[in-house]
Short mmCIF file of C-alpha atoms in Angstrom, two decimals:
data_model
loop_
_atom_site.label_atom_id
_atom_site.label_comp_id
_atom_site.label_asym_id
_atom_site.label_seq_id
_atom_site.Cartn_x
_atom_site.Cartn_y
_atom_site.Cartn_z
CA UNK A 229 74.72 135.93 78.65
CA UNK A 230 75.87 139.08 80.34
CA UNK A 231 76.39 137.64 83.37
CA UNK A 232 79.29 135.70 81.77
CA UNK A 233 81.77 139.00 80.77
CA UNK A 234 82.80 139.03 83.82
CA UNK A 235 84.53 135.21 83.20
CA UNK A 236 87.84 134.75 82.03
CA UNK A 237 86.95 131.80 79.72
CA UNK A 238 84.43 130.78 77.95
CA UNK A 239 83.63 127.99 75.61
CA UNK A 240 81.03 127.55 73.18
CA UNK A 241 79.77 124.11 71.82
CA UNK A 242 77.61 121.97 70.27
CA UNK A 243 76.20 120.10 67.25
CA UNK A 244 78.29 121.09 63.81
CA UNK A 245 75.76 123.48 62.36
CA UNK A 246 73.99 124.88 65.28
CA UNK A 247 76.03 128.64 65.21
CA UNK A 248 78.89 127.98 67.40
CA UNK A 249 81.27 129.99 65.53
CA UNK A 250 78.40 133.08 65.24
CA UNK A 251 77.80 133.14 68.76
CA UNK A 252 81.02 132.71 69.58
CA UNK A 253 82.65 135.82 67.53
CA UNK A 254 79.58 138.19 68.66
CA UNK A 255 80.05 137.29 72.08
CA UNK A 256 83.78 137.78 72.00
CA UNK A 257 83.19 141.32 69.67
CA UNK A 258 80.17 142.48 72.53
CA UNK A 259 83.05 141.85 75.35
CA UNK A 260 85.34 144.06 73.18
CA UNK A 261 83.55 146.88 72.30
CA UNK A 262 82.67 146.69 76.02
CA UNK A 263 85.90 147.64 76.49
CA UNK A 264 87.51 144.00 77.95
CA UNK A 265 90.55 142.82 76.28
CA UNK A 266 89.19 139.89 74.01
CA UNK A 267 91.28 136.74 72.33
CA UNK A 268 88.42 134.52 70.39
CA UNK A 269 90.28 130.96 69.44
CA UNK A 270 88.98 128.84 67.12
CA UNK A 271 89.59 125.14 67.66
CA UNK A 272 87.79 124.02 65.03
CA UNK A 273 89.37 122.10 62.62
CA UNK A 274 86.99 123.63 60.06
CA UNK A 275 87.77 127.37 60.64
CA UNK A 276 85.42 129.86 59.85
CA UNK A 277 86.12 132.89 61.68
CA UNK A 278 88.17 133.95 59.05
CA UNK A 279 85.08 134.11 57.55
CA UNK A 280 82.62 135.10 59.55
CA UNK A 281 84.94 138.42 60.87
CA UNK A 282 85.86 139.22 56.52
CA UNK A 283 89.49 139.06 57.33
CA UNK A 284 92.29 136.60 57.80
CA UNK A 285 93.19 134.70 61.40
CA UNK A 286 96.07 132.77 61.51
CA UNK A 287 98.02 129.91 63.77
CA UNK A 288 99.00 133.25 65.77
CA UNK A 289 97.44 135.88 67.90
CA UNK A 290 97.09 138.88 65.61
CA UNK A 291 94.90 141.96 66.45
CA UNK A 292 91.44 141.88 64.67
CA UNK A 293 89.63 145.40 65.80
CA UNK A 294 90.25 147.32 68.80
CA UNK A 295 90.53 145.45 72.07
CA UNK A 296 89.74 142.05 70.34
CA UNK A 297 92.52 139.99 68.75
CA UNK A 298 91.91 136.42 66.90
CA UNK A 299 93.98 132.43 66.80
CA UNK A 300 93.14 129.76 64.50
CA UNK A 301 94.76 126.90 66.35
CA UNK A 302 96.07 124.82 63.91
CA UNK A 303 96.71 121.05 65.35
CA UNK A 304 99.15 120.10 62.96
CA UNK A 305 101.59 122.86 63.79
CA UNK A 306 100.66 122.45 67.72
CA UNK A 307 101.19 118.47 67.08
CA UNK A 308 104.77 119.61 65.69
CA UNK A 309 105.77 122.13 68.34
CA UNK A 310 104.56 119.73 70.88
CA UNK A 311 106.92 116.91 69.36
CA UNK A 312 109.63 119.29 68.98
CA UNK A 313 109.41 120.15 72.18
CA UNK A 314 109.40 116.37 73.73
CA UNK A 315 112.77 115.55 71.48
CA UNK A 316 114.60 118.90 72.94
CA UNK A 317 113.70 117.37 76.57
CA UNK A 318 115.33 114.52 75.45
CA UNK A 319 118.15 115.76 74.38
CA UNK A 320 118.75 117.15 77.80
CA UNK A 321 118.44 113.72 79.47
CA UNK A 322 119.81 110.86 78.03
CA UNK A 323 122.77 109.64 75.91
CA UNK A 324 123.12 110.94 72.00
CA UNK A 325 122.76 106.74 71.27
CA UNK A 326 119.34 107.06 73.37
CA UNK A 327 118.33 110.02 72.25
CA UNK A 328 118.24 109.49 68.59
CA UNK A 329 116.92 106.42 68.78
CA UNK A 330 113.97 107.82 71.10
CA UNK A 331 113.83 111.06 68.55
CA UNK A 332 113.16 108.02 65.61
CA UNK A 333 109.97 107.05 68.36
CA UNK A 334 108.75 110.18 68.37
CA UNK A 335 108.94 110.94 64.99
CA UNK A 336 106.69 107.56 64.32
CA UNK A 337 104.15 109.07 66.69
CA UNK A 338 103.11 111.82 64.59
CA UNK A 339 101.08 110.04 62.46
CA UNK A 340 99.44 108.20 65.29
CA UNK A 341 95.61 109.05 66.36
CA UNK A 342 95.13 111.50 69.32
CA UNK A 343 98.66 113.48 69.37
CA UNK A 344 97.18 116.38 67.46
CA UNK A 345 94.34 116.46 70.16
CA UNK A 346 97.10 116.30 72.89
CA UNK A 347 99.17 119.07 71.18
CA UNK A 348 95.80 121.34 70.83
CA UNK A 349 94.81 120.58 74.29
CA UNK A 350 98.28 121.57 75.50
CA UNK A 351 97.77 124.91 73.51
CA UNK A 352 94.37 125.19 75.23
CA UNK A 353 95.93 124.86 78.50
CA UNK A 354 98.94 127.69 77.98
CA UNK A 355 95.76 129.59 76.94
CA UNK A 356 93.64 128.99 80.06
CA UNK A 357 96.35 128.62 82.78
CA UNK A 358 97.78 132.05 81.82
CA UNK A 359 94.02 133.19 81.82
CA UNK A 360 94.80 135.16 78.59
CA UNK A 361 97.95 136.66 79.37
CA UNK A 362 97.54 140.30 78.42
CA UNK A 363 93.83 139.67 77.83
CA UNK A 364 90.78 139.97 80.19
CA UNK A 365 88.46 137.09 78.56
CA UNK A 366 89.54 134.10 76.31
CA UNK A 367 86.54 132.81 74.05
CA UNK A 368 86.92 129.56 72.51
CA UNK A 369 84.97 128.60 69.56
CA UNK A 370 85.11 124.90 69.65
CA UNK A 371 84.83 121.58 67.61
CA UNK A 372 81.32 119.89 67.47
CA UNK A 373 80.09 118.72 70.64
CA UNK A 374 82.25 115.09 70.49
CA UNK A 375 85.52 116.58 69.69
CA UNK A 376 84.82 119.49 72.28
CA UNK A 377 83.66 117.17 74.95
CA UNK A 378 86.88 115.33 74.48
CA UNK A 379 89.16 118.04 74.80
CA UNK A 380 87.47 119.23 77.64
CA UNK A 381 87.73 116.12 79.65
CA UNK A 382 91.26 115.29 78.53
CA UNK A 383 92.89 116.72 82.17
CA UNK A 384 90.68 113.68 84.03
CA UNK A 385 91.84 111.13 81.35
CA UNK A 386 95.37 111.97 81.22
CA UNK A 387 96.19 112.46 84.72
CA UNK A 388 95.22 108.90 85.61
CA UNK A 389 97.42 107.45 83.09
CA UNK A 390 100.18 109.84 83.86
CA UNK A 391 99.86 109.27 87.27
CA UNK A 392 100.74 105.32 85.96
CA UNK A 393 103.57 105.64 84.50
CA UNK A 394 105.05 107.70 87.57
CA UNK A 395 103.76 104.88 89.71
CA UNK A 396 105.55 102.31 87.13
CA UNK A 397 108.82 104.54 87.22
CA UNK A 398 108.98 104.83 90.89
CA UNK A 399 108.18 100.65 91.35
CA UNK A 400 110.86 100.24 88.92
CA UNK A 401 113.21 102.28 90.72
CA UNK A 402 112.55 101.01 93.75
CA UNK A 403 113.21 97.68 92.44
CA UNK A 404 116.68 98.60 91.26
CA UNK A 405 117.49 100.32 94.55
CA UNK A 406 116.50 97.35 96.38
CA UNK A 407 119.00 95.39 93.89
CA UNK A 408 121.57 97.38 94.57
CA UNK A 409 121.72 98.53 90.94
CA UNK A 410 120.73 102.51 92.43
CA UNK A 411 121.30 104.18 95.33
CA UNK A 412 118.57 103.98 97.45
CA UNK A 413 116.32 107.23 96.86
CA UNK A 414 117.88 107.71 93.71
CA UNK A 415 114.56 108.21 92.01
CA UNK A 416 114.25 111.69 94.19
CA UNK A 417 116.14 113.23 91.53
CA UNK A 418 115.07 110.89 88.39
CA UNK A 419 114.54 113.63 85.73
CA UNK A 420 111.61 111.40 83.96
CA UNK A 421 109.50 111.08 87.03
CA UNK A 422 110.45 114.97 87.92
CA UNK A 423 108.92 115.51 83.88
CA UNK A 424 105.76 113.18 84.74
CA UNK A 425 105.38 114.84 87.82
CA UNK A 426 105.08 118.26 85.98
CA UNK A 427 103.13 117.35 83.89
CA UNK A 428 100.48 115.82 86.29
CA UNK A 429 100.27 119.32 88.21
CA UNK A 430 99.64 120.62 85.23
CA UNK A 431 96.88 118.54 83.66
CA UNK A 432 95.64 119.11 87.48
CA UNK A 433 95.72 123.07 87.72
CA UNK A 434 93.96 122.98 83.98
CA UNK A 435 91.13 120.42 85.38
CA UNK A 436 90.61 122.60 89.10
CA UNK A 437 90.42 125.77 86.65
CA UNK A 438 87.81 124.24 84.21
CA UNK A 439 85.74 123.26 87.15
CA UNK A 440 85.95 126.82 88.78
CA UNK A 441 82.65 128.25 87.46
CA UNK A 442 83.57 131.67 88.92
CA UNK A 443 86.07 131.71 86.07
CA UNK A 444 85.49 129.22 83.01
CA UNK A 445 82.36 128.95 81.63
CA UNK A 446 81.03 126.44 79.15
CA UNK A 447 77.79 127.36 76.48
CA UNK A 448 75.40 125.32 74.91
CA UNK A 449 74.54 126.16 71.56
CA UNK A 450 71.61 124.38 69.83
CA UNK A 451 68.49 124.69 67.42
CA UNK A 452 64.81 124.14 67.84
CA UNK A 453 65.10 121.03 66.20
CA UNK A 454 65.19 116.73 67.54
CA UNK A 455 68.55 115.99 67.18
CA UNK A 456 70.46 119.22 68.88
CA UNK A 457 68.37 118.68 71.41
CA UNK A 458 69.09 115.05 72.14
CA UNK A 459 72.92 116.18 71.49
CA UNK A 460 72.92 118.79 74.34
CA UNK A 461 71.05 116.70 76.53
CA UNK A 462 73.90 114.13 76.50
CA UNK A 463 76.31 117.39 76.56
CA UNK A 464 75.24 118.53 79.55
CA UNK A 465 75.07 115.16 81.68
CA UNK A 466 78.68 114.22 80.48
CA UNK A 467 79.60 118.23 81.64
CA UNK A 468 78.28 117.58 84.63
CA UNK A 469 79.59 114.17 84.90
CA UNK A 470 82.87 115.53 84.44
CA UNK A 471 82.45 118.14 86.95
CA UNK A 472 81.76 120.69 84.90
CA UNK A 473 78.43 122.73 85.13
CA UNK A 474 77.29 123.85 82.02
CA UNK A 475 76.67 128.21 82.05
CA UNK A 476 73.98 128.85 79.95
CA UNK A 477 71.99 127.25 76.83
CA UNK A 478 71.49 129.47 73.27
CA UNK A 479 68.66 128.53 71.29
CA UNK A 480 69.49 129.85 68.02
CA UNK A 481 67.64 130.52 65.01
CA UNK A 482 64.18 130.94 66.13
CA UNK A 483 61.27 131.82 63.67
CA UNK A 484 59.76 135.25 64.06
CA UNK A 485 55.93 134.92 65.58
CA UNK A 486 53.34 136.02 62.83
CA UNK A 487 54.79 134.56 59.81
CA UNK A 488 51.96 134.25 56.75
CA UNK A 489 51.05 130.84 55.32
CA UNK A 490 50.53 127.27 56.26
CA UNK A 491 54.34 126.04 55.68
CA UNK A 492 55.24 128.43 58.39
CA UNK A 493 52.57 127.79 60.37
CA UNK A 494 53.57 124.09 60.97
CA UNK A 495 57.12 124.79 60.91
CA UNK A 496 56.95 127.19 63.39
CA UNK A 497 54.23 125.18 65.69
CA UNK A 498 56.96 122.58 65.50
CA UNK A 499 59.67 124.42 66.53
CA UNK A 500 57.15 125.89 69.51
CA UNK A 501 56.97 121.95 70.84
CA UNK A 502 60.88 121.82 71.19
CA UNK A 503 61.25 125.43 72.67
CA UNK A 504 58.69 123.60 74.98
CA UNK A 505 60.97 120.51 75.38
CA UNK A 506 64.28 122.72 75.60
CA UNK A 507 62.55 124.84 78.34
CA UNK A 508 61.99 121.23 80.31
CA UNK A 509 65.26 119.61 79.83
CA UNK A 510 67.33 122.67 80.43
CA UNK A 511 65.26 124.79 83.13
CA UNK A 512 68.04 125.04 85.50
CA UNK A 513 70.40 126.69 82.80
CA UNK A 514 70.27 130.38 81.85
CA UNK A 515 68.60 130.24 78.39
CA UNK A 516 68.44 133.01 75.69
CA UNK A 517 67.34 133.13 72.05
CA UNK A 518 68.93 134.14 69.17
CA UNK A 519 66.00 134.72 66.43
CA UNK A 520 66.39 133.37 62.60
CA UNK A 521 68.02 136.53 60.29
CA UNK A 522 67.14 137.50 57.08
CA UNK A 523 70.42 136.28 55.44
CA UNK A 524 73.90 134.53 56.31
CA UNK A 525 75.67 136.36 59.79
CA UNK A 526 79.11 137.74 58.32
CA UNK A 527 80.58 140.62 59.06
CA UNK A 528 80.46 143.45 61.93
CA UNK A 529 76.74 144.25 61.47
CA UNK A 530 75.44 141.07 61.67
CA UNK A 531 77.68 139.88 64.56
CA UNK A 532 77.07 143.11 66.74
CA UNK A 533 72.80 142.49 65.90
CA UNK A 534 73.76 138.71 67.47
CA UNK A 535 75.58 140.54 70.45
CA UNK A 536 72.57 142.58 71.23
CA UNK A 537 70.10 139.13 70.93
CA UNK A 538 73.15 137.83 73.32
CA UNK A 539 73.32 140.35 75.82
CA UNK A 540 69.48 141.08 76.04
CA UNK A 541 68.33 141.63 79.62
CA UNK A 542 67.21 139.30 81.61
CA UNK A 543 63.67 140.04 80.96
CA UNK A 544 64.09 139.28 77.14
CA UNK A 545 65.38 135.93 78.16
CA UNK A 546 63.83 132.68 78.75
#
């Protein structure tokens, strides 16, 4: 995975379980004490870099060791900024009648499915679009595969139905222009369609930069095992479906050869027919492995011993 610290995003998924989060933080502490300026997000709902690193992350960037700082995105916070944010709009727009009864609206959307996965995706953008701000790479540790996949694709969902309702606004001004209810070209200067119209270019710049595989990179994360492997299959079609070619594959948590007794002498003849399969199915992808440790990865040592398993040459790699 070397060849991707030269990338200004990268994104690791796959199956709950597999290691994201471990691969993930040693990548992100390998690019720091490499000397790039790192920010590792976690998108997970169910943080555990906290964990993993032995000290606290939080909603906001804070510093974590030199050249590496840390964000626990927390979607109920982004889902209130983000409706904050859409009331204060508001407020600059229409009526205080119209305004507080659309405030009342948005207030009954916050409970509604899919606006914290808008408000973390919109954090996800500032995050990509700025490429980091002051930092060189942005690592993402993400949500299981579903949730990740999701977010990921969001720009190509949204921007069709945004591009809708811009299509409904301008039909409906037309209409009233035509009526005489408007001036004619009035809607040149409607502030909603100006808004929708923002927001389209955005959720267009944030799908042309995911695509750009000179910059954003997306990794696979799996175990020698049936069902990670069936997972990342479907991964990497709807990836590539979505325009979105998928970097590199890490097969983590490999047995060590030349383990005594017949328990690990079937387990690990098992595990050799999926390397098999996972060689197959993901041949065109960069591929490394990531061998089983002693104990639970926490803390610097472990991380940096995952780094150097990450980093290996080329030759090391399969």
């Amino acid at each position: 995975m070397r060849h991707l610290l030269d990338r200004h995003v990268v994104f690791f998924a796959g199956k709950g379980g597999v290691g994201k989060t471990t691969c993930s933080a040693a990548f992100a502490l390998a690019a720091a004490r490499g000397g790039r300026r790192v920010l590792l997000v976690s998108t997970d709902p169910a943080h555990s870099t906290s964990d993993i690193f032995e000290q606290p992350f939080s909603a906001e960037e804070r510093q974590v060791l030199p050249n590496l700082a840390g964000l626990e995105i927390d979607s109920a916070h982004e889902a209130r900024r983000y409706l904050d944010e859409a009331k204060a709009r508001m407020a600059g727009l229409f009526s205080p009648a119209v305004v507080k009864e659309a405030a009342r609206q948005i207030e009954l959307t916050a409970a509604m499915p899919g606006v914290a996965d808008v408000a973390l995706f919109d954090r996800m953008t500032d995050l990509v679009l700025a490429r980091g701000g002051g930092y060189d790479l942005v690592v993402f540790d993400t949500a299981p595969t579903g949730h990740a996949l999701q977010l990921l694709r969001m720009p190509e969902l949204m921007v069709t139905w945004i591009d809708a309702l811009a299509r409904r606004r301008r039909d409906v001004a037309a209409a009233q222009a035509a009526g005489g209810e408007v001036e004619a070209g009035g809607a040149a200067s409607d502030p909603v369609l100006e808004i929708l119209e923002r927001r389209a270019g955005r959720l267009r710049a944030m799908r042309s930069e995911l695509c750009c595989a000179d910059r954003v990179a997306v990794v696979l994360v799996l175990v020698p095992e049936r069902l990670p492997i069936e997972e990342t299959g479907r991964a990497v079609h709807l990836l590539e479906e979505a325009g979105l070619q998928p970097a590199g594959v890490v097969v983590n948590r490999v047995l060590p050869d030349g383990l005594p007794g017949d328990y690990f002498r079937s387990r690990s003849a098992q595990e050799r027919t999926y390397r098999d399969e996972i060689d197959r199915r993901f041949g065109n992808l960069r591929r490394v492995t990531i061998p089983q440790f002693e104990s639970d990865i926490h803390g610097l040592a472990g991380l940096e011993w995952v780094g150097q398993h990450l980093l290996a040459d080329p030759a090391r790699a399969r």
